[in-house]
């Protein structure tokens, strides 16, 4: 770790950080630039934040890169985001291997153009044995879609006799979500100041700590993440229990 992170305790970091990367368009507008320039600079923040998370030992980093609603944006912006994603994946593949990063993706991946899906699947496959950190990209992702998709899969399994209705618990339900097998996010960060969840990880964030910063995503870099983590370490997570109970059994997951 760098010398600029002295007071971060490595034994009580979030296992899973999820980020709503917002504000690329506003960043560009403030500079009289095209929105796409904002997304390009946003990709630089992605590089920086992935590096720092890997370096300090975060297990899972989930980034909201494209929502189900983002398909409604002007076509040139959608295609620019597609090619930015493809370029990012290609340019980062070697570093992911070097740093033991495993790529994964959640969402309706099949809606993406074939060439993007191919690069994505190739890198997911290439990095599948890496053990350092999971970089989980939410792509054409929507929390409601995820829940409805899970309900349909459950219904199909019940109809086929593979699952009994009485067996459906919260844990079983979780295993039908895109995030199956991942720990729930401990910390959700949203940049650019909006106080909303925007259909992100609706099921998974039931007990997640939330941090909203006014910084626009392209300006969000290492130093601010470290400050947010320091703040996170001061919070008491109670999961509906009392403070005294939590002191006896501090960790839930
Ligand atoms: C929200 O900003 C951001 C997005 C819809 C896309 C996120 C994409 C990136 C950060 C870059 C590429 C990603 C990867 C993984 C390489 P906005 O456009 O809604 O900003 P605004 O609210 O200011 O208009």
Coordinates of C-alpha atoms and ligand atoms in Angstrom, one line a residue:
X1 CA 0.0 0.0 0.0
X2 CA 1.2 3.6 -0.7
X3 CA 2.4 5.9 2.1
X4 CA -0.7 8.1 1.6
X5 CA -3.0 5.5 3.2
X6 CA -1.6 5.4 6.8
X7 CA -4.7 5.2 8.8
X8 CA -6.7 2.6 6.9
X9 CA -7.1 -0.6 8.9
X10 CA -6.7 -3.6 6.5
X11 CA -8.5 -6.0 8.9
X12 CA -11.9 -4.2 8.7
X13 CA -12.3 -3.3 5.1
X14 CA -15.5 -4.0 3.3
X15 CA -15.4 -7.3 1.5
X16 CA -17.6 -6.0 -1.3
X17 CA -17.8 -2.5 -2.6
X18 CA -20.5 -1.5 -5.1
X19 CA -20.3 1.8 -7.0
X20 CA -22.9 3.8 -8.9
X21 CA -20.6 5.7 -11.2
X22 CA -22.6 8.9 -11.9
X23 CA -21.8 12.4 -13.3
X24 CA -19.8 11.7 -16.4
X25 CA -22.2 13.9 -18.5
X26 CA -22.1 16.8 -16.0
X27 CA -18.3 16.6 -15.8
X28 CA -18.2 17.0 -19.6
X29 CA -20.8 19.8 -19.7
X30 CA -18.9 21.8 -17.1
X31 CA -16.0 21.8 -19.5
X32 CA -18.1 22.4 -22.6
X33 CA -17.2 19.0 -23.9
X34 CA -19.2 16.2 -25.5
X35 CA -20.7 13.8 -23.0
X36 CA -18.6 11.0 -24.5
X37 CA -15.5 12.7 -23.3
X38 CA -16.9 12.5 -19.8
X39 CA -17.4 8.7 -20.2
X40 CA -13.8 8.5 -21.5
X41 CA -12.5 10.2 -18.4
X42 CA -14.8 8.1 -16.3
X43 CA -13.0 5.0 -17.7
X44 CA -9.8 6.5 -16.2
X45 CA -11.4 6.6 -12.8
X46 CA -12.4 3.0 -13.3
X47 CA -8.8 2.0 -13.9
X48 CA -7.6 3.9 -10.8
X49 CA -10.3 2.5 -8.5
X50 CA -9.8 -1.1 -9.7
X51 CA -6.1 -0.7 -9.0
X52 CA -6.5 0.7 -5.5
X53 CA -9.2 -1.9 -4.5
X54 CA -6.9 -4.7 -5.7
X55 CA -4.0 -3.2 -3.8
X56 CA -5.7 -2.9 -0.4
X57 CA -7.4 -6.4 -0.7
X58 CA -11.0 -5.8 -1.5
X59 CA -12.6 -9.1 -2.5
X60 CA -15.3 -7.9 -4.8
X61 CA -15.8 -4.6 -6.7
X62 CA -19.1 -4.2 -8.5
X63 CA -19.4 -1.3 -10.9
X64 CA -22.7 -0.1 -12.4
X65 CA -21.4 0.4 -16.0
X66 CA -24.7 0.3 -17.9
X67 CA -28.3 0.0 -16.7
X68 CA -31.3 -1.5 -18.4
X69 CA -32.6 2.1 -18.7
X70 CA -29.4 3.3 -20.3
X71 CA -30.5 1.7 -23.6
X72 CA -32.9 4.7 -24.0
X73 CA -30.0 7.2 -24.3
X74 CA -29.2 8.7 -27.8
X75 CA -27.8 6.0 -30.1
X76 CA -24.3 7.6 -30.5
X77 CA -23.9 7.7 -26.7
X78 CA -24.9 4.1 -26.4
X79 CA -22.4 3.0 -29.1
X80 CA -19.7 5.1 -27.6
X81 CA -20.2 3.4 -24.3
X82 CA -20.1 0.0 -26.0
X83 CA -16.8 0.8 -27.7
X84 CA -15.4 2.3 -24.5
X85 CA -16.2 -0.9 -22.6
X86 CA -14.7 -3.1 -25.3
X87 CA -11.5 -0.9 -25.4
X88 CA -11.3 -0.9 -21.6
X89 CA -11.6 -4.7 -21.4
X90 CA -9.0 -5.2 -24.1
X91 CA -6.5 -2.8 -22.6
X92 CA -6.9 -4.1 -19.1
X93 CA -6.9 -7.8 -19.8
X94 CA -3.1 -8.2 -19.3
X95 CA -3.2 -6.2 -16.0
X96 CA -6.1 -8.3 -14.8
X97 CA -4.0 -11.4 -15.3
X98 CA -0.9 -9.8 -13.7
X99 CA -2.9 -8.7 -10.6
X100 CA -5.0 -11.9 -10.2
X101 CA -8.3 -10.1 -11.0
X102 CA -11.2 -12.3 -12.0
X103 CA -13.7 -10.6 -14.3
X104 CA -17.4 -11.3 -14.0
X105 CA -20.6 -9.6 -15.3
X106 CA -24.2 -9.4 -14.1
X107 CA -27.1 -8.3 -16.2
X108 CA -28.6 -9.0 -19.6
X109 CA -25.2 -9.5 -21.2
X110 CA -26.8 -11.0 -24.4
X111 CA -28.3 -7.6 -25.3
X112 CA -24.8 -6.2 -26.0
X113 CA -23.4 -6.3 -29.5
X114 CA -21.7 -9.6 -30.4
X115 CA -18.2 -8.2 -30.6
X116 CA -18.5 -6.8 -27.0
X117 CA -20.0 -10.0 -25.7
X118 CA -17.1 -12.0 -27.2
X119 CA -14.4 -9.8 -25.7
X120 CA -16.3 -10.0 -22.3
X121 CA -16.7 -13.7 -22.4
X122 CA -13.1 -14.3 -23.5
X123 CA -11.7 -12.3 -20.6
X124 CA -14.2 -13.8 -18.1
X125 CA -12.9 -17.2 -19.3
X126 CA -9.2 -16.2 -19.3
X127 CA -9.4 -14.8 -15.8
X128 CA -11.7 -17.4 -14.2
X129 CA -9.0 -19.0 -12.0
X130 CA -7.6 -15.7 -10.7
X131 CA -8.0 -15.4 -6.9
X132 CA -7.0 -11.8 -6.2
X133 CA -10.2 -9.8 -6.6
X134 CA -13.5 -10.1 -8.5
X135 CA -14.2 -7.2 -10.8
X136 CA -17.9 -7.5 -11.4
X137 CA -19.4 -5.3 -14.1
X138 CA -23.1 -4.6 -14.0
X139 CA -24.0 -4.5 -17.7
X140 CA -27.6 -3.9 -19.0
X141 CA -28.3 -4.5 -15.3
X142 CA -31.5 -3.7 -13.5
X143 CA -32.4 -4.8 -10.0
X144 CA -36.1 -5.3 -10.8
X145 CA -35.2 -7.3 -13.9
X146 CA -32.8 -9.4 -11.8
X147 CA -35.5 -10.2 -9.2
X148 CA -38.2 -11.0 -11.9
X149 CA -35.7 -13.2 -13.7
X150 CA -34.9 -15.1 -10.5
X151 CA -38.7 -15.5 -9.8
X152 CA -39.2 -17.0 -13.3
X153 CA -36.3 -19.4 -12.8
X154 CA -37.7 -20.5 -9.4
X155 CA -41.1 -21.0 -10.9
X156 CA -39.7 -23.1 -13.7
X157 CA -37.8 -25.2 -11.1
X158 CA -40.9 -25.7 -9.0
X159 CA -42.9 -26.6 -12.1
X160 CA -40.3 -29.2 -13.1
X161 CA -40.3 -30.6 -9.6
X162 CA -36.6 -29.6 -8.9
X163 CA -37.6 -27.3 -6.1
X164 CA -40.4 -27.4 -3.5
X165 CA -42.2 -24.2 -2.5
X166 CA -41.4 -24.9 1.1
X167 CA -37.7 -24.9 0.3
X168 CA -37.7 -21.2 -0.9
X169 CA -35.9 -19.2 1.7
X170 CA -34.0 -15.9 1.4
X171 CA -30.8 -17.9 0.9
X172 CA -32.3 -20.1 -1.8
X173 CA -33.7 -17.0 -3.5
X174 CA -30.3 -15.3 -3.5
X175 CA -28.9 -18.2 -5.3
X176 CA -31.1 -17.5 -8.3
X177 CA -29.9 -13.9 -8.6
X178 CA -27.1 -12.8 -11.0
X179 CA -24.9 -12.2 -7.9
X180 CA -25.2 -15.9 -6.8
X181 CA -22.1 -16.8 -4.8
X182 CA -20.9 -13.3 -4.1
X183 CA -21.0 -11.7 -0.7
X184 CA -23.6 -8.9 -0.4
X185 CA -22.1 -5.4 -0.7
X186 CA -20.8 -3.9 2.5
X187 CA -20.5 -0.5 1.1
X188 CA -22.4 1.3 -1.7
X189 CA -20.9 4.5 -3.1
X190 CA -22.7 6.8 -5.4
X191 CA -20.9 9.7 -7.0
X192 CA -22.3 13.1 -8.2
X193 CA -24.7 13.7 -5.2
X194 CA -28.0 12.2 -6.3
X195 CA -29.8 10.5 -3.4
X196 CA -31.2 7.5 -5.2
X197 CA -30.5 3.8 -5.9
X198 CA -31.4 3.8 -9.6
X199 CA -32.5 0.1 -9.7
X200 CA -29.1 -1.1 -8.5
X201 CA -28.7 -4.3 -6.5
X202 CA -32.1 -3.9 -4.9
X203 CA -32.1 -7.2 -3.1
X204 CA -28.5 -7.2 -2.1
X205 CA -28.2 -3.8 -0.4
X206 CA -30.6 -4.5 2.4
X207 CA -27.9 -3.9 5.0
X208 CA -25.3 -2.2 3.0
X209 CA -23.7 1.0 4.2
X210 CA -24.3 3.9 1.8
X211 CA -22.1 6.8 1.0
X212 CA -23.1 9.5 -1.5
X213 CA -20.4 12.0 -2.6
X214 CA -20.8 15.1 -4.6
X215 CA -17.7 14.4 -6.6
X216 CA -18.5 13.6 -10.3
X217 CA -17.3 10.1 -11.3
X218 CA -14.4 11.3 -13.6
X219 CA -13.0 13.2 -10.6
X220 CA -13.4 10.3 -8.2
X221 CA -9.9 8.8 -7.6
X222 CA -7.9 6.9 -5.0
X223 CA -7.7 9.6 -2.3
X224 CA -11.4 10.0 -2.0
X225 CA -12.0 6.2 -1.9
X226 CA -9.5 5.9 0.9
X227 CA -11.3 8.8 2.8
X228 CA -14.6 7.0 2.3
X229 CA -13.1 3.7 3.6
X230 CA -11.8 5.5 6.7
X231 CA -15.3 6.8 7.3
X232 CA -16.8 3.4 6.8
X233 CA -14.5 1.9 9.4
X234 CA -16.0 4.3 12.0
X235 CA -19.5 3.1 11.4
X236 CA -21.2 0.5 13.5
X237 CA -23.1 -2.0 11.4
X238 CA -25.9 -3.5 13.5
X239 CA -28.0 -5.5 11.0
X240 CA -31.1 -4.8 13.1
X241 CA -29.5 -5.8 16.4
X242 CA -28.4 -3.7 19.3
X243 CA -25.0 -2.1 19.6
X244 CA -24.2 -4.4 22.6
X245 CA -25.1 -7.6 20.6
X246 CA -22.9 -6.5 17.7
X247 CA -19.9 -6.0 20.0
X248 CA -20.1 -9.6 21.1
X249 CA -20.5 -11.0 17.5
X250 CA -19.2 -8.3 15.2
X251 CA -19.3 -10.0 11.8
X252 CA -22.4 -11.1 10.1
X253 CA -21.1 -12.6 6.8
Ligands
LIG1 C1 -23.4 7.8 -15.5 O1 -23.0 9.1 -15.8 C2 -22.5 6.9 -16.1 C3 -22.9 5.9 -17.0 C4 -24.2 5.7 -17.5 C5 -21.9 5.0 -17.6 C6 -20.7 4.6 -16.8 C7 -19.6 4.4 -17.7 C8 -18.3 4.7 -17.4 C9 -17.8 5.1 -16.1 C10 -17.2 4.5 -18.4 C11 -17.0 3.2 -19.0 C12 -17.1 2.1 -18.0 C13 -16.2 1.1 -17.9 C14 -16.4 -0.1 -17.1 C15 -14.9 1.1 -18.7 P1 -24.1 10.0 -16.6 O2 -23.8 10.0 -18.1 O3 -25.5 9.6 -16.2 O4 -23.8 11.4 -16.0 P2 -24.8 12.7 -15.8 O5 -25.8 12.2 -14.8 O6 -23.9 13.7 -15.3 O7 -25.4 13.0 -17.2

